[in-house]
Coordinates of C-alpha atoms and ligand atoms in Angstrom, one line a residue:
M678 CA 13.7 -207.2 -30.4
V679 CA 11.8 -204.1 -29.1
I680 CA 13.7 -200.9 -28.5
L681 CA 12.1 -199.6 -25.3
D682 CA 12.4 -195.9 -24.5
P683 CA 15.0 -195.4 -21.7
E684 CA 12.3 -194.7 -19.1
A685 CA 10.3 -197.8 -20.0
R686 CA 13.5 -199.9 -20.0
A687 CA 14.6 -198.6 -16.6
L688 CA 11.1 -199.4 -15.2
F689 CA 11.2 -202.9 -16.7
A690 CA 14.7 -203.5 -15.2
A691 CA 13.7 -202.1 -11.8
E692 CA 10.5 -204.1 -11.6
I693 CA 11.9 -207.5 -12.7
T694 CA 14.9 -207.0 -10.3
D695 CA 12.6 -206.3 -7.4
S696 CA 10.2 -209.2 -8.2
L697 CA 13.0 -211.7 -8.8
Q698 CA 14.4 -211.1 -5.3
R699 CA 11.1 -211.8 -3.5
T700 CA 10.3 -215.0 -1.8
P701 CA 8.9 -216.8 -3.7
R702 CA 10.5 -215.3 -6.8
E703 CA 8.2 -213.6 -9.2
L704 CA 8.1 -211.9 -12.6
P705 CA 5.2 -209.4 -13.5
S706 CA 3.0 -210.9 -16.2
K707 CA 2.6 -207.6 -18.0
Y708 CA 6.1 -208.1 -19.4
F709 CA 5.0 -211.1 -21.4
Y710 CA 3.8 -208.9 -24.2
D711 CA 6.7 -207.9 -26.4
P712 CA 6.1 -208.6 -30.1
L713 CA 7.0 -212.3 -29.8
G714 CA 5.0 -212.6 -26.6
T715 CA 2.0 -210.9 -28.2
A716 CA 2.2 -213.3 -31.2
L717 CA 2.4 -216.3 -28.9
F718 CA -0.6 -215.0 -27.0
E719 CA -2.5 -214.7 -30.2
A720 CA -1.6 -218.3 -31.0
I721 CA -2.9 -219.3 -27.5
C722 CA -6.2 -217.7 -28.4
Q723 CA -6.5 -220.1 -31.4
L724 CA -5.8 -223.2 -29.3
P725 CA -8.8 -225.5 -28.9
W726 CA -8.1 -225.8 -25.1
Y727 CA -8.0 -222.0 -24.5
R728 CA -11.7 -220.9 -25.0
I729 CA -11.8 -217.4 -23.5
T730 CA -11.3 -215.5 -26.7
R731 CA -13.7 -217.5 -28.9
S732 CA -16.3 -217.7 -26.2
E733 CA -16.2 -213.9 -25.6
S734 CA -16.3 -213.1 -29.3
A735 CA -19.3 -215.4 -29.8
L736 CA -21.1 -213.7 -26.9
L737 CA -20.4 -210.3 -28.4
A738 CA -21.7 -211.4 -31.8
R739 CA -24.8 -213.1 -30.3
H740 CA -25.7 -210.4 -27.8
G741 CA -24.0 -207.3 -29.2
A742 CA -27.3 -205.6 -30.0
D743 CA -28.7 -206.4 -26.6
I744 CA -25.6 -205.2 -24.9
L745 CA -25.7 -201.8 -26.6
S746 CA -29.5 -201.5 -26.6
P747 CA -29.7 -198.9 -23.8
Y748 CA -27.8 -196.5 -26.1
R749 CA -30.4 -195.5 -28.8
G750 CA -28.6 -192.3 -29.9
S751 CA -24.9 -192.1 -30.6
L752 CA -22.4 -193.3 -28.0
D753 CA -18.7 -193.5 -27.5
L754 CA -16.7 -196.6 -26.7
A755 CA -13.3 -197.0 -24.9
E756 CA -11.4 -200.2 -24.6
L757 CA -8.8 -200.8 -21.9
G758 CA -6.2 -203.2 -23.2
C759 CA -7.7 -203.4 -26.7
G760 CA -4.9 -205.6 -28.2
G761 CA -5.4 -205.9 -32.0
G762 CA -9.0 -204.6 -31.7
S763 CA -10.8 -207.7 -33.0
K764 CA -13.3 -208.0 -30.1
L765 CA -14.2 -204.4 -30.4
V766 CA -14.8 -204.8 -34.1
T767 CA -17.2 -207.7 -33.3
L768 CA -19.2 -205.5 -31.0
L769 CA -19.2 -202.7 -33.6
E770 CA -20.4 -205.1 -36.3
Y771 CA -23.2 -206.7 -34.2
G772 CA -24.0 -203.8 -31.8
E773 CA -26.5 -202.0 -34.0
A774 CA -25.5 -198.6 -32.5
T775 CA -24.1 -195.4 -33.9
V776 CA -20.6 -195.2 -32.5
S777 CA -19.0 -191.7 -32.6
R778 CA -15.7 -191.8 -30.9
V779 CA -13.7 -194.8 -30.0
Q780 CA -10.8 -194.5 -27.5
L781 CA -8.2 -197.4 -27.7
I782 CA -5.9 -197.9 -24.7
D783 CA -3.0 -200.4 -24.8
L784 CA 0.7 -200.6 -23.8
S785 CA 1.7 -201.8 -27.3
R786 CA 1.9 -199.2 -30.1
A787 CA 1.9 -202.0 -32.6
A788 CA -1.4 -203.3 -31.2
L789 CA -2.9 -199.8 -31.3
D790 CA -2.0 -199.3 -34.9
M791 CA -3.6 -202.6 -35.8
A792 CA -6.7 -201.8 -33.8
R793 CA -7.0 -198.3 -35.3
A794 CA -6.9 -199.8 -38.8
L795 CA -9.7 -202.3 -38.0
V796 CA -11.9 -199.9 -36.1
A797 CA -11.6 -196.7 -38.2
P798 CA -14.1 -197.8 -40.9
L799 CA -16.8 -198.5 -38.2
A800 CA -16.6 -195.3 -36.1
S801 CA -16.5 -191.5 -36.8
E802 CA -13.3 -191.0 -34.9
V803 CA -10.6 -193.1 -33.3
V804 CA -8.3 -191.9 -30.5
T805 CA -5.3 -194.1 -29.5
L806 CA -3.8 -193.8 -26.0
A807 CA -0.5 -195.7 -25.6
G808 CA 0.1 -196.5 -21.9
S809 CA -1.0 -198.5 -18.9
Y810 CA -4.6 -198.9 -17.8
E811 CA -4.0 -196.1 -15.3
D812 CA -2.5 -193.8 -17.9
G813 CA -5.6 -194.5 -20.1
L814 CA -8.1 -193.9 -17.3
L815 CA -6.5 -190.6 -16.6
R816 CA -6.7 -189.4 -20.2
V817 CA -10.2 -190.8 -21.2
P818 CA -12.2 -187.9 -19.7
S819 CA -10.4 -185.3 -21.8
H820 CA -11.5 -186.9 -25.0
R821 CA -15.3 -186.8 -24.2
D822 CA -18.0 -184.6 -25.7
G823 CA -21.1 -185.4 -23.6
R824 CA -22.2 -188.6 -25.2
P825 CA -22.6 -191.8 -23.1
L826 CA -19.5 -193.9 -22.9
V827 CA -19.3 -197.7 -22.7
M828 CA -16.0 -198.8 -21.4
L829 CA -14.8 -202.3 -22.4
F830 CA -12.5 -204.4 -20.2
L831 CA -12.5 -207.7 -22.0
G832 CA -10.6 -211.0 -22.4
S833 CA -10.6 -211.7 -18.7
N834 CA -7.7 -209.3 -18.3
I835 CA -9.3 -208.6 -14.8
G836 CA -8.2 -212.2 -14.0
N837 CA -4.6 -211.2 -14.0
F838 CA -5.1 -209.0 -11.0
D839 CA -5.4 -210.4 -7.5
R840 CA -8.8 -209.8 -6.0
E841 CA -7.9 -206.7 -4.0
S842 CA -6.1 -205.1 -7.0
A843 CA -9.1 -206.0 -9.2
H844 CA -11.3 -204.2 -6.7
V845 CA -9.0 -201.1 -6.8
L846 CA -9.0 -201.1 -10.6
L847 CA -12.8 -201.5 -10.9
R848 CA -13.1 -198.5 -8.5
R849 CA -10.8 -196.5 -10.7
I850 CA -12.9 -197.4 -13.8
R851 CA -16.0 -196.4 -11.9
E852 CA -14.5 -193.0 -10.9
T853 CA -13.6 -192.3 -14.5
L854 CA -17.2 -192.9 -15.7
V855 CA -20.3 -190.7 -15.2
P856 CA -24.0 -191.5 -14.8
G857 CA -25.4 -192.8 -18.1
D858 CA -22.1 -194.7 -18.9
A859 CA -21.5 -198.4 -18.5
L860 CA -18.7 -200.9 -18.1
L861 CA -18.7 -204.1 -20.1
L862 CA -16.5 -206.6 -18.3
G863 CA -15.4 -210.0 -19.7
A864 CA -14.4 -212.6 -17.0
D865 CA -13.5 -216.2 -17.1
L866 CA -15.5 -218.5 -14.7
T867 CA -14.4 -221.4 -12.5
K868 CA -14.6 -224.8 -14.4
P869 CA -13.4 -228.3 -14.0
T870 CA -9.7 -228.4 -13.0
R871 CA -8.8 -230.6 -16.0
D872 CA -10.2 -228.0 -18.5
L873 CA -8.3 -225.2 -16.7
L874 CA -5.0 -227.1 -16.7
L875 CA -5.3 -227.9 -20.4
A876 CA -6.0 -224.2 -21.2
Y877 CA -2.8 -223.2 -19.4
D878 CA -0.6 -226.2 -20.1
D879 CA -1.6 -227.1 -23.7
P880 CA -0.3 -230.2 -25.4
L881 CA 1.3 -228.1 -28.2
Q882 CA 3.4 -226.3 -25.6
V883 CA 2.5 -222.9 -26.9
T884 CA 1.7 -221.6 -23.4
A885 CA 5.1 -223.0 -22.3
A886 CA 6.8 -221.0 -25.0
F887 CA 4.7 -217.9 -24.0
N888 CA 5.8 -218.3 -20.4
R889 CA 9.5 -218.9 -21.2
N890 CA 9.6 -216.0 -23.6
I891 CA 9.8 -213.6 -20.7
L892 CA 13.2 -214.9 -19.8
R893 CA 14.3 -214.6 -23.5
R894 CA 13.0 -211.0 -23.3
I895 CA 15.1 -210.2 -20.2
N896 CA 18.1 -211.7 -21.9
D897 CA 17.7 -209.6 -25.0
E898 CA 16.7 -206.3 -23.5
L899 CA 18.4 -206.2 -20.2
G900 CA 21.5 -208.3 -20.7
G901 CA 20.1 -211.4 -18.9
T902 CA 21.9 -214.8 -18.8
F903 CA 18.9 -217.0 -18.2
D904 CA 19.4 -220.5 -19.8
L905 CA 16.0 -221.1 -21.4
D906 CA 16.6 -224.9 -21.4
G907 CA 17.1 -224.7 -17.6
F908 CA 13.4 -223.9 -16.9
V909 CA 10.2 -225.8 -17.4
H910 CA 6.7 -224.4 -17.6
R911 CA 4.3 -225.4 -14.8
A912 CA 0.6 -224.5 -14.5
C913 CA -1.3 -225.4 -11.4
W914 CA -4.8 -224.7 -10.0
N915 CA -4.8 -223.0 -6.6
A916 CA -8.2 -224.1 -5.3
R917 CA -8.1 -221.9 -2.2
E918 CA -7.4 -218.7 -4.2
R919 CA -9.4 -220.0 -7.2
R920 CA -6.6 -219.1 -9.6
I921 CA -4.4 -220.7 -12.2
E922 CA -0.8 -220.0 -11.4
M923 CA 2.0 -220.2 -14.0
H924 CA 5.5 -220.8 -12.9
L925 CA 9.0 -221.3 -14.5
V926 CA 10.7 -224.1 -12.6
S927 CA 14.5 -224.3 -12.5
T928 CA 15.6 -227.8 -13.6
R929 CA 19.0 -227.5 -11.8
R930 CA 20.9 -225.4 -9.4
Q931 CA 22.0 -222.4 -11.5
V932 CA 23.0 -218.7 -11.4
A933 CA 21.3 -216.1 -13.6
R934 CA 22.5 -212.5 -14.0
V935 CA 20.9 -209.3 -15.3
A936 CA 23.5 -206.9 -16.5
A937 CA 21.2 -203.8 -16.6
T938 CA 20.9 -203.9 -12.8
D939 CA 23.9 -205.9 -11.8
L940 CA 21.6 -208.6 -10.4
E941 CA 22.8 -212.1 -9.7
I942 CA 20.5 -214.8 -8.3
L943 CA 21.1 -218.4 -7.4
L944 CA 18.2 -220.7 -8.2
E945 CA 18.0 -224.1 -6.6
S946 CA 16.9 -227.1 -8.5
G947 CA 13.1 -227.2 -8.4
E948 CA 12.8 -223.5 -7.3
S949 CA 10.1 -221.6 -9.2
I950 CA 9.6 -218.1 -10.6
W951 CA 5.9 -217.3 -10.4
T952 CA 5.0 -215.5 -13.6
E953 CA 1.2 -215.2 -13.7
S954 CA -2.1 -215.7 -11.9
S955 CA -5.4 -216.0 -13.7
Y956 CA -8.2 -215.7 -11.2
K957 CA -11.5 -217.3 -12.0
Y958 CA -14.9 -216.0 -10.9
E959 CA -18.4 -217.1 -10.2
P960 CA -21.1 -215.0 -11.9
D961 CA -22.5 -213.7 -8.6
E962 CA -19.1 -212.8 -7.5
I963 CA -18.6 -210.6 -10.6
L964 CA -21.9 -208.8 -9.8
A965 CA -20.8 -208.3 -6.2
A966 CA -17.4 -207.0 -7.3
G967 CA -19.1 -204.4 -9.5
A968 CA -21.5 -203.3 -6.7
A969 CA -18.6 -203.1 -4.2
A970 CA -16.8 -200.8 -6.7
G971 CA -19.8 -198.5 -6.8
F972 CA -21.5 -199.6 -10.1
G973 CA -25.2 -199.9 -10.5
R974 CA -27.2 -202.9 -11.8
G975 CA -25.2 -205.6 -13.6
E976 CA -26.7 -207.6 -16.5
Q977 CA -24.9 -210.8 -17.6
W978 CA -24.6 -212.9 -20.7
I979 CA -23.0 -216.3 -19.9
D980 CA -21.6 -219.1 -22.1
E981 CA -22.3 -222.0 -19.8
A982 CA -20.3 -224.5 -22.0
A983 CA -17.1 -222.6 -22.0
R984 CA -17.9 -221.0 -18.6
F985 CA -17.3 -217.3 -19.5
A986 CA -19.3 -214.3 -18.6
L987 CA -19.9 -210.8 -20.0
T988 CA -21.3 -208.4 -17.5
R989 CA -22.6 -204.9 -18.3
F990 CA -22.6 -202.6 -15.3
A991 CA -24.7 -199.4 -15.4
V992 CA -23.2 -196.3 -13.8
Ligands
AVI1218 C1 -4.3 -212.0 -21.0 N1 -4.8 -213.0 -20.0 C2 -6.2 -212.7 -19.6 C3 -4.5 -214.4 -20.3 C4 -5.0 -215.3 -19.2 O1 -5.8 -216.2 -19.5 O2 -4.7 -215.1 -18.0 C5 -3.0 -214.6 -20.4 C6 -2.6 -216.0 -20.6 N2 -1.8 -216.7 -19.9 C7 -1.7 -217.9 -20.3 N3 -2.5 -218.1 -21.3 C8 -3.1 -216.9 -21.5

């Protein structure tokens, strides 16, 4: 169980209460990542059917030197949503660059501690910023000393934003950077529906556990009464929006309460709570999204087999 500070707990309670009362009902996917959710996500990354993490790490290892080649002297790196820091370490190991300061941004303090320990031997200085992407973007400029900065936004985290919100976030990243900097963006690409469904509804049911864990978290932290056996995991491909949607579908007519906000909801049999969207991109669309957000030229490294792209945007 995580002990959230009172402000974070109040926000968690307010956001889930608001989203559970929408039509259709929703839960924000950012709340998947308590310690158990983070461990389940790490297990997902090991699944043979979920290729994003392995594909991205392989691209970083194979092309790291190329990716950082414009930065001959020393540079700084910052990673939004660094998690345990393993991808950053791959880039540091293969990047053939002198990295001075690394700024690590993540909601989870446990993840930041892990990332700091991994990155510290490979950089002169490590700064950790615990908070949302927006908190991190506000604080990054005050930790700069005039060296070029490459900002990393990896793991297809961009895919968990709808296309309009992704545009707003890319713009915010662009506003934080200055000429001579760059953004390295990792984004998952469209691929056969069968492969997508296996990635988000795996035969070992790890993704199902990851999805249902959000209800367990609400029960433990906010006094929820969700019956975990009363919901099944469903992943579907929304071809029009080009996104995988994850849902928790109620298997019967049932009432759930959340004590923290005195919420009571009645779920019909078959009614779903939409918990996550993972938008998939075409390579050209990523280049266009960068240009629309005000970035300069984009260069791409693509794993055609796994259908995953790394794109470096110049500022
Ligand atoms: C973190 N994020 C990019 C993952 C994704 O692929 O959307 C989260 C995830 N959801 C289910 N499996 C993995």
